[in-house]
Amino acid sequence: MPSLPPAPARHALRGRAITFGANPFLDDPARALVHEPDALILIEDGHITRFGAFDALHDTLPPDTPVTTWHDGIISAGFVDTHVHYPQLPMIAAYGEQLLEWLERYTFPTEARFADADYAAGVARRFLRELLRAGTTSAAVYCTVHPQSVDAFFTESARLNTRMIAGKVLMDRNAPANLRDTPQGGYDASLALIERWHQHGRQLYAVTPRFAATSTEEQLDLAGSLLRQREGLFMQTHLSENLAEVEWISHLFPRRTSYLDVYAHAGLVGPRSVLGHGVHVDEDTFHTCHAAGCALAHCPTSNLFLGSGAFRLFDALDPRRPVRVGLGTDVGAGTSLSQLQTLNEAYKVAQSTGRRLHPAQAFWLATAGGAHALYLDDRIGTIAPGMEADLCVLDPHATPLMAQRAEQCETIEDLLFVLMMLGDDRSVRATYVAGQLVHDRDAPEAAGARGAGHITSFT
Ligand SMILES: [Zn+2]
């Protein structure tokens, strides 16, 4: 990352801002969306301490507080990506296969390179830089089977002070020998990583069996006991992504009543469990997810890319038994790290199931909903006093096409819809992590430089 100047312990941002006061899948979306056309956000020691209309708050600011004004930008909570594989960044956009063949042909050879700690460190740096360029400030991240891939990721995340969840992949069968661990070896390595990284600063650990086909029952049981070793651990894996995979799991685990039951039987399904995809699931599975408090990660660009199927978002979120759902990019099967691009495809997938994803619902999924899915909504995902100051500044005029379209928007909902349909990393003007400016689109490499699109004044 370019070394941008450290922000003072107390500073403020001014500009148009959006956040959420309620869940727009349970309440009227237009009312759940909080839109402040001229907002002031006071940041102290990495946390938001005041948020409201500039006119109302301006006179209350402590003297000499520097104020950065974002003209024409929209300040939002940073995006939350609930499912992504950092080691797959080098193989994004690999041609021609569906899930199981894609894993064999592209994924496993790529992941084998992470035995080399220096290679892992280089990819981790590139990956986190790309996330911040996309406005994403938190993610649930798969590493590889190699413990050094986890050390590489958390080392870089700790340096950036990003709030990240990650873990070592557990895989003791149905994978090449150089990517397999053993039940006990995987347990021991994971426990050492948990001790090193879980709740180290903003870092959080996820026990990470890749999916039921690549772990024996013994390994899944040990993963369940790992989860009970420390408070606040996460669990991430894949569930019912592709029909051939679902069929394979039913043969591998004939005594289990469903794919989800394989994980539940091992003690892996509960709060802070994040299951990627859930494309081919029935009502019983949605009901179990609701009752258990686990989350599904909706990964539309990946599901379309691999031809996996259409996630039934509105069925999952049925107000009678809502399942926690976050948005995932699932790179490298996903085709973009941008949550704006991911929302573009989520909108189309919802359309294909006969439902309409309101822009307020979409942006909620990418921010507050993702934080809720991860049980982190008391820290990230909204702009409010007490929250960690992870923010992005969106630019609805990022391209000539967007600018001419944005000019015709009469409401904030229209403008957000333009951003999610036409936007990508070019539309992320800036990103803040714990109050620090970590990405400035218009001054990406100029250490110490202030971008031209905003001015700093002092109260
Ligand atoms: Zn995945």
XYZ file of N, CA and C in Angstrom, residues 191-281:
273
model
N -5.022 -24.815 15.789
C -4.992 -24.320 17.172
C -3.828 -23.351 17.384
N -2.685 -23.665 16.788
C -1.531 -22.753 16.904
C -1.852 -21.414 16.242
N -2.534 -21.447 15.096
C -2.903 -20.196 14.403
C -3.938 -19.408 15.209
N -4.868 -20.126 15.824
C -5.870 -19.462 16.682
C -5.157 -18.726 17.814
N -4.204 -19.399 18.428
C -3.493 -18.755 19.544
C -2.703 -17.542 19.069
N -2.202 -17.625 17.848
C -1.383 -16.524 17.322
C -2.235 -15.348 16.858
N -3.398 -15.608 16.274
C -4.091 -14.543 15.543
C -5.493 -14.204 16.031
N -6.207 -15.102 16.676
C -7.611 -14.822 17.008
C -7.696 -13.708 18.049
N -8.401 -12.659 17.679
C -8.561 -11.469 18.523
C -7.232 -10.762 18.786
N -6.288 -10.983 17.883
C -5.048 -10.198 17.880
C -5.385 -8.891 17.166
N -5.486 -7.780 17.902
C -5.982 -6.543 17.281
C -7.373 -6.788 16.702
N -7.544 -6.495 15.429
C -8.857 -6.649 14.790
C -9.008 -7.994 14.063
N -8.041 -8.898 14.222
C -8.082 -10.154 13.459
C -8.936 -11.210 14.181
N -9.670 -11.983 13.386
C -10.552 -13.019 13.929
C -10.328 -14.315 13.155
N -10.381 -15.438 13.855
C -10.061 -16.721 13.209
C -11.330 -17.510 12.865
N -11.296 -18.132 11.678
C -12.379 -19.026 11.255
C -11.827 -20.425 11.033
N -12.376 -21.405 11.735
C -12.101 -22.808 11.441
C -12.679 -23.076 10.047
N -11.860 -23.653 9.135
C -12.202 -23.593 7.707
C -12.082 -24.941 6.986
N -12.961 -25.917 7.299
C -12.976 -27.098 6.421
C -13.472 -26.671 5.038
N -12.727 -27.013 3.975
C -13.099 -26.469 2.651
C -14.539 -26.816 2.310
N -14.856 -28.106 2.257
C -16.252 -28.564 2.153
C -16.286 -30.050 2.470
N -17.476 -30.577 2.629
C -17.618 -31.919 3.191
C -16.882 -32.978 2.369
N -16.735 -32.760 1.065
C -16.096 -33.780 0.222
C -14.603 -33.891 0.467
N -13.975 -32.829 0.966
C -12.524 -32.867 1.137
C -12.118 -33.060 2.602
N -13.072 -33.374 3.469
C -12.735 -33.705 4.855
C -13.421 -35.017 5.245
N -12.678 -35.869 5.942
C -13.285 -37.078 6.497
C -14.170 -36.692 7.681
N -15.000 -37.632 8.086
C -15.852 -37.391 9.243
C -15.001 -37.077 10.482
N -13.865 -37.761 10.588
C -12.972 -37.521 11.727
C -12.468 -36.075 11.719
N -12.113 -35.572 10.534
C -11.625 -34.192 10.469
C -12.741 -33.198 10.795
N -13.948 -33.461 10.300
C -15.062 -32.550 10.611
C -15.354 -32.545 12.116
N -15.295 -33.717 12.741
C -15.524 -33.769 14.196
C -14.467 -32.975 14.952
N -13.209 -33.086 14.510
C -12.143 -32.320 15.167
C -12.307 -30.822 14.906
N -12.807 -30.474 13.733
C -13.083 -29.055 13.458
C -14.133 -28.542 14.445
N -15.143 -29.378 14.714
C -16.166 -29.002 15.694
C -15.560 -28.800 17.077
N -14.608 -29.651 17.450
C -14.023 -29.462 18.791
C -13.085 -28.259 18.807
N -12.437 -27.946 17.674
C -11.636 -26.711 17.591
C -12.477 -25.481 17.912
N -13.692 -25.463 17.356
C -14.582 -24.310 17.536
C -14.885 -24.038 18.998
N -14.817 -25.096 19.801
C -15.159 -24.944 21.224
C -13.945 -24.562 22.073
N -12.794 -24.389 21.439
C -11.573 -24.108 22.215
C -11.463 -22.655 22.658
N -12.078 -21.728 21.921
C -11.967 -20.307 22.243
C -13.312 -19.624 22.011
N -13.548 -18.554 22.733
C -14.745 -17.739 22.522
C -14.658 -17.009 21.183
N -15.785 -16.890 20.513
C -15.861 -15.984 19.366
C -15.232 -16.480 18.083
N -14.898 -17.780 18.016
C -14.344 -18.296 16.758
C -15.432 -18.389 15.699
N -15.034 -18.274 14.438
C -15.942 -18.427 13.309
C -15.732 -19.807 12.687
N -16.683 -20.215 11.839
C -16.535 -21.424 11.033
C -17.000 -21.072 9.627
N -16.213 -21.423 8.630
C -16.654 -21.179 7.255
C -16.422 -22.419 6.405
N -17.384 -22.678 5.537
C -17.273 -23.796 4.601
C -18.262 -23.563 3.457
N -18.377 -24.552 2.574
C -19.280 -24.446 1.421
C -20.470 -25.379 1.617
N -21.617 -24.979 1.081
C -22.836 -25.787 1.208
C -23.637 -25.742 -0.095
N -23.934 -26.902 -0.662
C -24.926 -27.009 -1.747
C -24.756 -25.941 -2.822
N -23.570 -25.973 -3.442
C -23.285 -24.986 -4.478
C -23.736 -25.478 -5.842
N -23.473 -26.785 -6.112
C -23.596 -27.312 -7.465
C -24.265 -28.688 -7.374
N -25.063 -29.046 -8.344
C -25.848 -30.279 -8.235
C -24.981 -31.535 -8.180
N -23.900 -31.573 -8.967
C -23.017 -32.742 -8.950
C -22.352 -32.882 -7.573
N -22.019 -31.745 -6.983
C -21.423 -31.740 -5.648
C -22.427 -32.266 -4.614
N -23.669 -31.813 -4.693
C -24.702 -32.237 -3.737
C -24.884 -33.757 -3.816
N -24.881 -34.271 -5.040
C -25.031 -35.714 -5.256
C -23.847 -36.478 -4.646
N -22.657 -35.961 -4.862
C -21.430 -36.590 -4.327
C -21.476 -36.645 -2.796
N -21.896 -35.537 -2.174
C -21.957 -35.490 -0.704
C -22.943 -36.534 -0.175
N -24.054 -36.714 -0.881
C -25.049 -37.680 -0.388
C -24.482 -39.100 -0.428
N -23.541 -39.368 -1.376
C -22.896 -40.688 -1.414
C -21.801 -40.813 -0.363
N -21.089 -39.719 -0.112
C -20.002 -39.756 0.872
C -20.529 -39.864 2.305
N -21.736 -39.312 2.548
C -22.296 -39.293 3.912
C -23.718 -39.864 3.882
N -23.851 -41.167 3.581
C -25.200 -41.729 3.388
C -26.068 -41.692 4.648
N -25.439 -41.579 5.812
C -26.243 -41.608 7.042
C -26.763 -40.241 7.453
N -26.319 -39.204 6.777
C -26.778 -37.861 7.143
C -28.055 -37.524 6.370
N -28.944 -36.773 7.010
C -30.251 -36.504 6.403
C -30.192 -35.413 5.336
N -29.163 -34.593 5.350
C -29.022 -33.530 4.341
C -27.563 -33.101 4.318
N -27.215 -32.283 3.334
C -25.860 -31.730 3.256
C -25.570 -30.935 4.542
N -26.519 -30.078 4.951
C -26.291 -29.282 6.165
C -26.107 -30.175 7.386
N -26.805 -31.313 7.396
C -26.723 -32.227 8.546
C -25.311 -32.794 8.720
N -24.548 -32.896 7.594
C -23.152 -33.349 7.700
C -22.387 -32.411 8.634
N -22.579 -31.120 8.449
C -21.880 -30.131 9.273
C -22.497 -30.047 10.677
N -23.818 -30.092 10.749
C -24.491 -29.983 12.048
C -24.075 -31.143 12.954
N -23.974 -32.341 12.360
C -23.603 -33.534 13.120
C -22.214 -33.374 13.750
N -21.356 -32.603 13.078
C -19.984 -32.398 13.589
C -19.896 -31.185 14.512
N -21.035 -30.566 14.815
C -21.021 -29.406 15.712
C -20.525 -28.136 15.054
N -20.735 -28.033 13.742
C -20.184 -26.906 12.984
C -21.234 -25.859 12.607
N -22.471 -26.037 13.036
C -23.539 -25.122 12.586
C -24.100 -24.361 13.780
N -23.867 -23.067 13.806
C -24.383 -22.226 14.887
C -24.050 -20.781 14.597
N -24.172 -19.897 15.575
C -23.787 -18.508 15.372
C -22.325 -18.421 14.927
N -22.054 -17.506 14.011
C -20.720 -17.297 13.425
C -20.278 -18.438 12.510
N -21.199 -19.323 12.107
C -20.917 -20.276 11.027
C -21.385 -19.636 9.726
N -20.508 -19.602 8.731
C -20.827 -18.963 7.450
C -20.713 -20.011 6.354
N -21.842 -20.301 5.725
C -21.900 -21.356 4.722
C -22.000 -20.707 3.340
N -21.000 -20.979 2.514
C -20.969 -20.367 1.197
C -21.997 -20.986 0.271
N -22.784 -20.170 -0.411
C -23.690 -20.529 -1.510
C -25.095 -20.933 -1.055
N -25.319 -22.199 -0.691
C -26.679 -22.613 -0.351
C -27.636 -22.451 -1.522
N -27.150 -22.773 -2.731
C -27.992 -22.599 -3.923
C -29.081 -23.674 -3.980
N -28.678 -24.918 -3.712
C -29.627 -26.030 -3.871
C -30.025 -26.551 -2.489
N -30.873 -25.805 -1.811
C -31.313 -26.211 -0.476
C -32.837 -26.148 -0.407
